[in-house]
CSV table of C-alpha atoms and ligand atoms in Angstrom, one decimal:
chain,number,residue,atom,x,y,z
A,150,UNK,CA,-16.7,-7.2,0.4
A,151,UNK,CA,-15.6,-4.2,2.1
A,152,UNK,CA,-15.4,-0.7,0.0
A,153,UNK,CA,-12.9,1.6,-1.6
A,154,UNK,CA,-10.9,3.7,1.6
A,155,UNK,CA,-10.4,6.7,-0.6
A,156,UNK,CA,-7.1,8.5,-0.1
A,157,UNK,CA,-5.8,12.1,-0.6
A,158,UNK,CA,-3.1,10.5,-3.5
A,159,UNK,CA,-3.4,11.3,-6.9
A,160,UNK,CA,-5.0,8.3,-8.5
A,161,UNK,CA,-5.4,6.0,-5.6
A,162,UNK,CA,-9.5,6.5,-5.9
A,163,UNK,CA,-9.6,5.2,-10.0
A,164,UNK,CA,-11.3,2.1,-10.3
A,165,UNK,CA,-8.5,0.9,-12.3
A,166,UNK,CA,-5.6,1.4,-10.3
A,167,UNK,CA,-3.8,-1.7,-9.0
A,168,UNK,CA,-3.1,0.0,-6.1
A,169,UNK,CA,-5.7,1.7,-4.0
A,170,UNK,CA,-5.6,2.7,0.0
A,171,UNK,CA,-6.7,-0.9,0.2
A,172,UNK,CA,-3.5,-2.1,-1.0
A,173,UNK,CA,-0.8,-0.3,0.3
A,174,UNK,CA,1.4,-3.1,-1.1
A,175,UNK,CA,5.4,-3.2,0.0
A,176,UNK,CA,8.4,-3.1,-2.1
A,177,UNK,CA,11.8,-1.9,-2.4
A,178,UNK,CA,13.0,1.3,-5.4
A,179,UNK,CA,15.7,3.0,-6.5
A,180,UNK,CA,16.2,5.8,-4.3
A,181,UNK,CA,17.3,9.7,-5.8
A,182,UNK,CA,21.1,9.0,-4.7
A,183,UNK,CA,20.6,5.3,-5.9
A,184,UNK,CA,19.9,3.5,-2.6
A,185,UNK,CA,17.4,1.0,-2.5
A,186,UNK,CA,14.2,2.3,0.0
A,187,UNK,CA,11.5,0.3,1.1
A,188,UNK,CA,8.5,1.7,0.0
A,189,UNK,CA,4.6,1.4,-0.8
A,190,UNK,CA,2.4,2.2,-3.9
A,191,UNK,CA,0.1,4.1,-3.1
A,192,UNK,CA,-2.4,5.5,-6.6
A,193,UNK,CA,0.1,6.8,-8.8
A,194,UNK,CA,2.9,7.3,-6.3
A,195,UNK,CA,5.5,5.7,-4.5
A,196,UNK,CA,5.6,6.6,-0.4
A,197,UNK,CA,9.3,6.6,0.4
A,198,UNK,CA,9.2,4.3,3.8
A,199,UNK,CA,13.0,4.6,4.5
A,200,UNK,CA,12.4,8.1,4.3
A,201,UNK,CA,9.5,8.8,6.9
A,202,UNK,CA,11.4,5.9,9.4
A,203,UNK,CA,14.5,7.8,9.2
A,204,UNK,CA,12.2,11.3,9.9
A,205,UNK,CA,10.9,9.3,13.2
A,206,UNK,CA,7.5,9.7,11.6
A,207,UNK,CA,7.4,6.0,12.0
A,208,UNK,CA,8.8,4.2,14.4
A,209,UNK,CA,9.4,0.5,13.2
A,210,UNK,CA,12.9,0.4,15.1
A,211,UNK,CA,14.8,1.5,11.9
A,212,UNK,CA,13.3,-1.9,10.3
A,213,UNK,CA,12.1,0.3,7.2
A,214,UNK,CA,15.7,2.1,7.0
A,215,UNK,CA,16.6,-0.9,4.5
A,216,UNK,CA,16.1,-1.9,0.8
A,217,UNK,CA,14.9,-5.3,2.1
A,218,UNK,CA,11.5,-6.2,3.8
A,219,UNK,CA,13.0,-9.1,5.8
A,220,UNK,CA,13.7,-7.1,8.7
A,221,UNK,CA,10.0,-5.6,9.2
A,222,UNK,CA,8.8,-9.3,8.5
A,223,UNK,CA,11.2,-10.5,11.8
A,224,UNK,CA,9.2,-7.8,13.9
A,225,UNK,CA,5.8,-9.8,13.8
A,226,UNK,CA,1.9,-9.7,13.0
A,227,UNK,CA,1.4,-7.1,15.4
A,228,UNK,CA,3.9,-4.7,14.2
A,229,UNK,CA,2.4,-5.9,10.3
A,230,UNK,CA,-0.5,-4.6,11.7
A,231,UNK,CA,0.4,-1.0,13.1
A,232,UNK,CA,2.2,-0.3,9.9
A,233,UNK,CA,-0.7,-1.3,8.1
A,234,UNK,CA,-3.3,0.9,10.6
A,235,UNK,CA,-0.5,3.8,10.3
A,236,UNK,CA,-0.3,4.4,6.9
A,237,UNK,CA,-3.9,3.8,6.3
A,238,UNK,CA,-4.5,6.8,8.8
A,239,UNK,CA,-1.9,9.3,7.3
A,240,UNK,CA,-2.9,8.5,3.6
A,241,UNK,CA,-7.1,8.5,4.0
A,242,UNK,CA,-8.8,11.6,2.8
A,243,UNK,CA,-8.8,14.4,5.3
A,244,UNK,CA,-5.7,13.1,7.4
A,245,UNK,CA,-4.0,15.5,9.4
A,246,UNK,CA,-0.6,14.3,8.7
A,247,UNK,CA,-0.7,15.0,5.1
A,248,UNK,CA,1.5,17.7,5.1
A,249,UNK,CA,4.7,15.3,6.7
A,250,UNK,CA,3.8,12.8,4.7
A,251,UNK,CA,3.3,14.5,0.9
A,252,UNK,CA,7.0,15.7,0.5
A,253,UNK,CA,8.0,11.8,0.4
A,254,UNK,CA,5.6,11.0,-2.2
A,255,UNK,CA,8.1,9.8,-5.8
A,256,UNK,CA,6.0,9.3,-8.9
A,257,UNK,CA,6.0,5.8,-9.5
A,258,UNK,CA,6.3,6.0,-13.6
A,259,UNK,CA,9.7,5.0,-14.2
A,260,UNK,CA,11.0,4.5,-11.1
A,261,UNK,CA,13.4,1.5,-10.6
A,262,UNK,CA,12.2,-1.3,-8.4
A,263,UNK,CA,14.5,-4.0,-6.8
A,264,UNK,CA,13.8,-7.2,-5.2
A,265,UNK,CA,11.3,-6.2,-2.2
A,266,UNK,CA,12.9,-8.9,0.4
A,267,UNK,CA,15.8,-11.5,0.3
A,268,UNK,CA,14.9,-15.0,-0.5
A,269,UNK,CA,16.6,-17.4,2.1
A,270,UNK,CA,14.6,-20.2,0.9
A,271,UNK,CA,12.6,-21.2,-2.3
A,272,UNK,CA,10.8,-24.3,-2.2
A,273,UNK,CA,8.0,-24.8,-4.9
A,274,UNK,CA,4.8,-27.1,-5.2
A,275,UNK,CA,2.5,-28.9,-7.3
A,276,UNK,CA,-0.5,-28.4,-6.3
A,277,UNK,CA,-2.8,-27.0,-8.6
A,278,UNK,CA,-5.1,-30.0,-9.8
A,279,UNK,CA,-5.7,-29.0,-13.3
A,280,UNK,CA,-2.1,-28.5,-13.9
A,281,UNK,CA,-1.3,-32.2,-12.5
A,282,UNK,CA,-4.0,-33.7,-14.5
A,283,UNK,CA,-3.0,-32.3,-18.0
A,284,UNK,CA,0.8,-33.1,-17.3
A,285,UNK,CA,-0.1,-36.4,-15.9
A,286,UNK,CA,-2.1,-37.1,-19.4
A,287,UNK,CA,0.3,-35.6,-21.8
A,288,UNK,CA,3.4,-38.1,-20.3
A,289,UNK,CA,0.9,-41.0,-18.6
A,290,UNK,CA,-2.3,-41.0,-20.2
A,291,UNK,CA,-5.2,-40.2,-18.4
A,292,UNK,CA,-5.8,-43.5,-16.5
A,293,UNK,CA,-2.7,-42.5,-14.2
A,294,UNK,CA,-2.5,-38.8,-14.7
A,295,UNK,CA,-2.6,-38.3,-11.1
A,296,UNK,CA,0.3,-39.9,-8.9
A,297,UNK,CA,-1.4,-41.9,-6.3
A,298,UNK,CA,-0.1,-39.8,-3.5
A,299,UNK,CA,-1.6,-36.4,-5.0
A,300,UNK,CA,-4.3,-36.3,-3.3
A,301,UNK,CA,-3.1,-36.7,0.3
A,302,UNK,CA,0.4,-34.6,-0.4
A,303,UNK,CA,1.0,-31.5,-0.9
A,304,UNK,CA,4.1,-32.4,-3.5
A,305,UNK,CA,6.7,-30.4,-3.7
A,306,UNK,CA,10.5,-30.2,-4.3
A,307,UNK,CA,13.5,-27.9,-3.0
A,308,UNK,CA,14.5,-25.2,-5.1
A,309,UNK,CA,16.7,-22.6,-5.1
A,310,UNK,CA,16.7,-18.8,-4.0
A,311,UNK,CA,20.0,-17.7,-5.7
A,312,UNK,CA,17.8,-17.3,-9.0
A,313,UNK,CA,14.8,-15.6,-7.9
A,314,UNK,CA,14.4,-12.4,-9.8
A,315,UNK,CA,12.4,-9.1,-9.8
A,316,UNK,CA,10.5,-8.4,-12.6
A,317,UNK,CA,11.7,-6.7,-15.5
A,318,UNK,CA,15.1,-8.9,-15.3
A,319,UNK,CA,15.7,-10.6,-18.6
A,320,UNK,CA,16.3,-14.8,-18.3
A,321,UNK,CA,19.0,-16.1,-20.6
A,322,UNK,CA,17.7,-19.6,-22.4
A,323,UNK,CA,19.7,-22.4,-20.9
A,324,UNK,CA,22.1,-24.9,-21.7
A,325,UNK,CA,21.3,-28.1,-20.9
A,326,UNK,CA,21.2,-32.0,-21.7
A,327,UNK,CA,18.7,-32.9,-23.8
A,328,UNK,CA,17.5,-36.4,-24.9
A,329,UNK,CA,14.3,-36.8,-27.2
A,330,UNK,CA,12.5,-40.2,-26.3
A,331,UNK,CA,14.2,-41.1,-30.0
A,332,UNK,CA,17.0,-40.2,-29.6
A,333,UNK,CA,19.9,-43.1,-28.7
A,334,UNK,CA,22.2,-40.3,-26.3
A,335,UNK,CA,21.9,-37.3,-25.0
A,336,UNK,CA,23.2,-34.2,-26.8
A,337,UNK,CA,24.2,-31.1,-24.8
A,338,UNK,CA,22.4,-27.8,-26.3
A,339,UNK,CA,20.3,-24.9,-25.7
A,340,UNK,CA,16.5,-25.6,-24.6
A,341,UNK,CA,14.3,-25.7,-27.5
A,342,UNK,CA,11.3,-26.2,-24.8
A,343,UNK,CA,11.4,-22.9,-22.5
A,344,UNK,CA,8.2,-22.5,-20.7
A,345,UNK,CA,6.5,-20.6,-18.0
A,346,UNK,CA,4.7,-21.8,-15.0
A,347,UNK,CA,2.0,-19.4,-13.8
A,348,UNK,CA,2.2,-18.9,-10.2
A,349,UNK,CA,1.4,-17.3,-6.9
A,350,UNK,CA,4.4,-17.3,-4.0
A,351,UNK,CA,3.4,-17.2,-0.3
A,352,UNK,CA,6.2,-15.2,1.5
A,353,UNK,CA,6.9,-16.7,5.2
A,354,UNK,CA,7.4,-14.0,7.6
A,355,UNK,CA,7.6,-15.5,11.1
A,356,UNK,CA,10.5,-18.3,11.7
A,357,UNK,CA,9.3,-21.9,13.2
A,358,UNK,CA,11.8,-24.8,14.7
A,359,UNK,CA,9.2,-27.8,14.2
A,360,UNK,CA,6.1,-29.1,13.0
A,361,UNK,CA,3.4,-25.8,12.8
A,362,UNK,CA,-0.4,-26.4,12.3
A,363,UNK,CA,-2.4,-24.8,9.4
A,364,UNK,CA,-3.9,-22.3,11.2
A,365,UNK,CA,-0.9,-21.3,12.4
A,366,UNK,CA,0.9,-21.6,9.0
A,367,UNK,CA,-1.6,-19.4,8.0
A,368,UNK,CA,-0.9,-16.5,10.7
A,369,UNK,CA,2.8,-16.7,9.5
A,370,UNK,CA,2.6,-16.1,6.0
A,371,UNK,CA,3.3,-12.2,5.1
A,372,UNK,CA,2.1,-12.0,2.0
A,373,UNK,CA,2.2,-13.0,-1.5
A,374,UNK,CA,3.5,-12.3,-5.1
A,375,UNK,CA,2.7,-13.2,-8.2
A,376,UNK,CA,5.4,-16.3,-9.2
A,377,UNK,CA,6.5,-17.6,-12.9
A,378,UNK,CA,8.3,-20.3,-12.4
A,379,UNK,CA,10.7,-20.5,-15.7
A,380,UNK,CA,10.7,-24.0,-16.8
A,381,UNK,CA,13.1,-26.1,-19.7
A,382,UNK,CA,10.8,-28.9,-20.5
A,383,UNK,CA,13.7,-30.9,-22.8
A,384,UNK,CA,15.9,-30.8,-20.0
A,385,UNK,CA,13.2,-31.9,-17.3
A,386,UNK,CA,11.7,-34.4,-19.4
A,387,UNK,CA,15.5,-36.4,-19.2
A,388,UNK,CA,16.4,-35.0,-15.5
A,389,UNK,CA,14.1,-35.4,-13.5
A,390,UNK,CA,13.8,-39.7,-12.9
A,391,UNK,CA,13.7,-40.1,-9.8
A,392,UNK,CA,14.8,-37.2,-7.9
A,393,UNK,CA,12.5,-34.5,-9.2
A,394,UNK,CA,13.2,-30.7,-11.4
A,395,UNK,CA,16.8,-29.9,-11.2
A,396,UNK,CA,18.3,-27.4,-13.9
A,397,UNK,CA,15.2,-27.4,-15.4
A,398,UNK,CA,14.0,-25.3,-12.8
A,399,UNK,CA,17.6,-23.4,-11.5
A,400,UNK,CA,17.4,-20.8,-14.6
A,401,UNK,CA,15.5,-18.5,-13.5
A,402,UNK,CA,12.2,-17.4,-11.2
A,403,UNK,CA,10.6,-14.3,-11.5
A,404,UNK,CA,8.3,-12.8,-8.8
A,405,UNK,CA,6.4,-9.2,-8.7
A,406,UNK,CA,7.9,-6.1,-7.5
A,407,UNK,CA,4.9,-5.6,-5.1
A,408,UNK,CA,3.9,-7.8,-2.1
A,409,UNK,CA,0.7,-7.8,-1.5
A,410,UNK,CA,0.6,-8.3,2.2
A,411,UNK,CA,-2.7,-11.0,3.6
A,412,UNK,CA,-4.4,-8.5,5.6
A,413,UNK,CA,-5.2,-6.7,1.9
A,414,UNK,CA,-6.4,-9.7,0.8
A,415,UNK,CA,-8.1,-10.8,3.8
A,416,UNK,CA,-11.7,-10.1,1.9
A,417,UNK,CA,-11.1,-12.0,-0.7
A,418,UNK,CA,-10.6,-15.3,1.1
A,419,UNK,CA,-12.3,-18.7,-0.2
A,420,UNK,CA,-12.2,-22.0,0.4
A,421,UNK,CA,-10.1,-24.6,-1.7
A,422,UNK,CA,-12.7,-27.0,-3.7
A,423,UNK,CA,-14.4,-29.9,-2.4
A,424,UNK,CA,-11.5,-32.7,-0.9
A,425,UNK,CA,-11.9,-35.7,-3.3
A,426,UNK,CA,-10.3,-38.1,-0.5
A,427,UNK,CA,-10.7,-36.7,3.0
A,428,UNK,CA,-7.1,-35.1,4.0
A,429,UNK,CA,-4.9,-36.4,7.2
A,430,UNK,CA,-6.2,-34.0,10.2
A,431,UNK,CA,-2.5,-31.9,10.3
A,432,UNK,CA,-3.7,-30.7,6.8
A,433,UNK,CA,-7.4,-30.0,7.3
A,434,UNK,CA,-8.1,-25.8,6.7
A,435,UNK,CA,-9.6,-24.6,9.5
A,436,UNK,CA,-11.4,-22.3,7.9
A,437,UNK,CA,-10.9,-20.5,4.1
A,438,UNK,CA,-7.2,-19.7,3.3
A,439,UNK,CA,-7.4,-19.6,-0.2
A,440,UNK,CA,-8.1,-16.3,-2.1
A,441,UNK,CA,-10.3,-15.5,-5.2
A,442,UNK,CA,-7.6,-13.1,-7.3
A,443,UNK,CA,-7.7,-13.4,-11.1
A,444,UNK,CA,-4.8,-13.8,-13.2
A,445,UNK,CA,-3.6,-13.4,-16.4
A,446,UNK,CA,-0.9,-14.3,-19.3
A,447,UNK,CA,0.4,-12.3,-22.0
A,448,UNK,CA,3.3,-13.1,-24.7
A,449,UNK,CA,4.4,-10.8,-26.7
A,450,UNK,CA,7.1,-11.2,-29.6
A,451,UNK,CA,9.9,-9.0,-30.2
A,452,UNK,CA,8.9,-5.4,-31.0
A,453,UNK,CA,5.4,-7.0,-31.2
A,454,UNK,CA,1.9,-6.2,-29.2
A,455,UNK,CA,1.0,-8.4,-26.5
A,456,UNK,CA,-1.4,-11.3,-27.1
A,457,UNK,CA,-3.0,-12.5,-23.6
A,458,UNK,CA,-2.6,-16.4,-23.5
A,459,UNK,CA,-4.3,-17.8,-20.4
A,460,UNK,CA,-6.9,-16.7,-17.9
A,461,UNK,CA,-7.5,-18.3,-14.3
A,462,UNK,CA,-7.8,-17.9,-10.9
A,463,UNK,CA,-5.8,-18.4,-7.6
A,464,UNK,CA,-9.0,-20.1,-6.4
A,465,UNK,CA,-8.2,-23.4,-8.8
A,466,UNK,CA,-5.8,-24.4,-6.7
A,467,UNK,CA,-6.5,-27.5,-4.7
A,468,UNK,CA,-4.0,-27.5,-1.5
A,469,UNK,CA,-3.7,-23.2,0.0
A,470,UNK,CA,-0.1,-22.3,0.5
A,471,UNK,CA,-0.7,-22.5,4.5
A,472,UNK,CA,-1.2,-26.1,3.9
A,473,UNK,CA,1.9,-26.0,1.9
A,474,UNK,CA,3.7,-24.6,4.3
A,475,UNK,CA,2.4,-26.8,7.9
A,476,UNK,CA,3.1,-29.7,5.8
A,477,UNK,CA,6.6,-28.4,5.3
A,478,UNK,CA,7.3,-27.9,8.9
A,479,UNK,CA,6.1,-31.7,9.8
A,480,UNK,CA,10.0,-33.0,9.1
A,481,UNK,CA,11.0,-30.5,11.4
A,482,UNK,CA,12.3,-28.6,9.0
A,483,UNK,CA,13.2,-24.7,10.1
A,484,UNK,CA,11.7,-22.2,8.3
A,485,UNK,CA,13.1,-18.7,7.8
A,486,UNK,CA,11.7,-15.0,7.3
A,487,UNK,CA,12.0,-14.9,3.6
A,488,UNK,CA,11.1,-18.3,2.6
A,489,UNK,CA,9.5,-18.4,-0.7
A,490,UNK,CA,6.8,-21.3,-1.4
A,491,UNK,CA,5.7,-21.0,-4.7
A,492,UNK,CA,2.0,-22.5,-5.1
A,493,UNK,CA,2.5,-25.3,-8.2
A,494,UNK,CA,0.9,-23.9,-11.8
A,495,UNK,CA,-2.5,-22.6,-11.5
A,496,UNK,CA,-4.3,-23.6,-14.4
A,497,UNK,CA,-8.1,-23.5,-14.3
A,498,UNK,CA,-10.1,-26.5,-16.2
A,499,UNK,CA,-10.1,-24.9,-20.1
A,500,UNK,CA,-8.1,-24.9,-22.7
A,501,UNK,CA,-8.0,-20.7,-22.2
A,502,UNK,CA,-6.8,-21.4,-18.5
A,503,UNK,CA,-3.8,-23.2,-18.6
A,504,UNK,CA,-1.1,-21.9,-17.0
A,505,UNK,CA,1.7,-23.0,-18.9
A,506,UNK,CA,2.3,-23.3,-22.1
A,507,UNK,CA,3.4,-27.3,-22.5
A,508,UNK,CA,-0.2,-27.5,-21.4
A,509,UNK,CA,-1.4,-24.7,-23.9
A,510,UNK,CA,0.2,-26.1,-27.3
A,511,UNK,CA,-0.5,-29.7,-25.1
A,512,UNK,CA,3.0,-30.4,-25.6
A,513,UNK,CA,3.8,-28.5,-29.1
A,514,UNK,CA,1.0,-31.0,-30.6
A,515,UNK,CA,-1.5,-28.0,-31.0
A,516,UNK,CA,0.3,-24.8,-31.2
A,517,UNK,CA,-1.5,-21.4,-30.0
A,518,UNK,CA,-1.9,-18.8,-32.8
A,519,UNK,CA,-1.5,-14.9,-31.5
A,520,UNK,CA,-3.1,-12.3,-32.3
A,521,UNK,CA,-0.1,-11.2,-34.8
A,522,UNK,CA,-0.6,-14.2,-36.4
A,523,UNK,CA,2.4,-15.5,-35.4
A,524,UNK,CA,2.4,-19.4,-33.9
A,525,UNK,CA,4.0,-20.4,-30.6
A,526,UNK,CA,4.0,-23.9,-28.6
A,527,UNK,CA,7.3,-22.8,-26.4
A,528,UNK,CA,9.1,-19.0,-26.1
A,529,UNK,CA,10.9,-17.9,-28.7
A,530,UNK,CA,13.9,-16.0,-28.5
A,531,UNK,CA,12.8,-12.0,-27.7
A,532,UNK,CA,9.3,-13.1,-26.4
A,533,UNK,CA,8.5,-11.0,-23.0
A,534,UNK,CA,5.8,-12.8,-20.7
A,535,UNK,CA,3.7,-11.2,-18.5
A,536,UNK,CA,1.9,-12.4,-15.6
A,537,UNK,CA,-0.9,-10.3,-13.9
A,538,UNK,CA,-3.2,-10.7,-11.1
A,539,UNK,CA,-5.7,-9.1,-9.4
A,540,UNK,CA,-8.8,-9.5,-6.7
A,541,UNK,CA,-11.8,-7.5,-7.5
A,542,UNK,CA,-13.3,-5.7,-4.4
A,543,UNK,CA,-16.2,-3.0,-4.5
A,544,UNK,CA,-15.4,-0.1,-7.0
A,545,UNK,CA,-11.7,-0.7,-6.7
A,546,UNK,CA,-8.8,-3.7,-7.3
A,547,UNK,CA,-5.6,-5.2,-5.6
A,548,UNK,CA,-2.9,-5.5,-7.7
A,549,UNK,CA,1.0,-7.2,-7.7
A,550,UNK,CA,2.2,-4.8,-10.4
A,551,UNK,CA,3.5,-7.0,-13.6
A,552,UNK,CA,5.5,-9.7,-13.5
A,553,UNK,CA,7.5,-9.8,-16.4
A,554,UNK,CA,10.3,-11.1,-18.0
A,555,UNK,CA,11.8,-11.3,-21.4
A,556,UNK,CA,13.8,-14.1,-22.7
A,557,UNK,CA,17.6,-13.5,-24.3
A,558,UNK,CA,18.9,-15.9,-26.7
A,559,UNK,CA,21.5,-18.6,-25.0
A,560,UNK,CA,24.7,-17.5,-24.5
A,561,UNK,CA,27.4,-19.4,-26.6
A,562,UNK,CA,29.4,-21.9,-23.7
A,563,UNK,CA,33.1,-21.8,-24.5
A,564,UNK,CA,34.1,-25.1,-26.3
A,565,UNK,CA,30.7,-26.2,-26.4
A,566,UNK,CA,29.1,-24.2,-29.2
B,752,LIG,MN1,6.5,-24.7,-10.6
């Protein structure tokens, strides 16, 4: 585990800070005149990117001129890695170049952050075991909880990018067509099952044209964010037979405003757990490619404090998101800078790590009680969730920044309310 690079910033040397020297996470704010800027969080600051490109303090080819991170992904891993050796350099106690770099230093309290790239292409998985076991119980029993092919596929489906949000954007419940096993016809109605899926997205920053292997998978991916994947259980539960989440899925997705790149998380790689079946070779891990970065859950009601609702870990999940992602390319399928791949739901194997809430309530059967007192086995109207993550190092943390959203009431449909 390596240490704390300590950094001339105000608060970049507090054990608690999400984003220390090690960080140097990338996102996109709100610029003085309004304009979005690429930028980096750095302690308790915000280092204006576009800024120090445009001064030709840089040099990225005008890349960080933007308010999107797409076209610094296009450049490659080796110019990832001379941003990354760069700004380490001018931000590290006793660096000569403090002085050009301080007057482009914005507080980060209040300040308005965007989406950090363009999604071109969302596709999301289902590959955390525990998640796949509890689902498979709650609608198969536990004989067949697992599909057969789980074990050997990555499983995922094809979902769409024109929804993903930043955090802080509030998801309106949706409409959809709902059908109780009971009931003799579907009704069409608001979602009276609106869930979360805890998640981590992998963030592909180097195109491929055909089948890519897993180390190589691996070298493409830019970095990651934390992922909820807003889900409408009612309208899944009727939808989905035999093609897979549809609407249930389209509302909304909310990642972090920070992307944590891979090289700051490159001491916190592990393994995925033991393979229960031995995998096909073009899915094997070469070496570790999964990463040990806690994660947590609140809910909190309307005007209400915050009661935290799951714990887990990244490291639960049984298929890395460079597996994912070769076993995407094996159609031939084209991937593009900006692909999203979220990771499946990462819930760990108690009732306290469960990374939904269908799981949680185990269906609405067993409803979770906060700390107000209040019950819950789906989101109410008002409620704002919260994911958070982080990987522990020596004396200091990497963090995402929260991933939040809060959830509106459905919006009347004209001559269907
Ligand atoms: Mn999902």
């Amino acid at each position: 585990m390596s240490d704390l690079i300590r950094s001339w910033v105000q608060g970049a040397n507090t054990p608690e800070t999400e984003f220390p020297l090690n960080n140097l996470p990338y996102g996109v704010f709100v610029a003085a005149d309004g304009a979005p800027h690429c930028g980096t969080a750095i302690g308790d600051m915000v280092l204006d990117l576009y800024a120090l490109e445009e001064a030709s303090v840089l040099g990225f080819a005008g890349s960080l001129q933007t308010g999107s991170w797409n076209a610094f992904m296009a450049l490659g891993p080796t110019e990832w890695a001379r941003l990354r050796q760069t700004l380490t350099e001018m931000l590290r106690e006793g660096s000569d170049t403090q002085a050009v770099v301080e007057p482009h230093l914005i507080p980060r309290a209040g300040l308005g952050l965007l989406m950090p790239f363009d999604v071109t292409e969302y596709t999301d998985f289902y590959a955390g075991k525990h998640h796949a076991m509890n689902v498979g119980t709650m609608f198969r029993g536990s004989e067949n909880a697992l599909p057969p092919n789980w074990l050997h596929i990555p499983i995922g489906y094809n979902g769409r990018a024109s929804s993903v949000v930043v955090a802080g954007t509030d998801v309106i419940r949706p409409y959809g067509q709902l059908k109780g096993p009971n009931d003799d016809a579907p009704r069409f109605g608001p979602s009276q099952r609106f869930d979360i899926e805890l998640e981590m997205g992998a963030i592909v920053g180097q195109p491929s044209t055909g089948p890519i292997s897993v180390a190589e998978a691996f070298e493409n991916i830019f970095g990651y964010v934390l992922l909820n994947d807003w889900s409408a259980r009612d309208i899944q539960a009727w939808e989905y037979q035999p093609l897979g989440p549809f609407q249930a899925k389209a509302t909304a997705t909310t990642i972090s405003p920070w992307i944590v790149t891979a090289a700051a998380l490159e001491p916190f790689r592990t393994s995925t757990p033991e393979r229960e079946k031995p995998l096909l070779d073009y899915l094997t891990e070469p070496g570790p490619m999964l990463y040990d970065i806690a994660l947590e859950v609140g809910l909190a009601p309307e005007g209400a404090a915050e009661t935290i609702i799951s714990r887990t870990n990244y490291k639960e999940m049984y298929y890395s998101s460079a597996q994912q992602l070769a076993h995407h390319t094996t159609s031939g399928c084209p991937m593009r800078v900006g692909d999203l791949l979220g990771s499946g739901t990462i819930s760990g194997p108690t009732r306290d790590s469960r990374g939904s809430l269908l799981e949680l309530s185990w269906g609405g059967k067993e409803p979770l009680t906060l700390d107000t007192g209040e019950t819950r086995s789906f989101i109410e109207d008002g409620d704002t969730l919260t994911l958070r993550g982080g990987a522990q190092g020596d004396g200091y943390r990497i963090g995402f920044g929260d991933c939040f959203g809060t959830l509106l009431p459905a919006q009347l449909v004209a001559g269907l309310g």
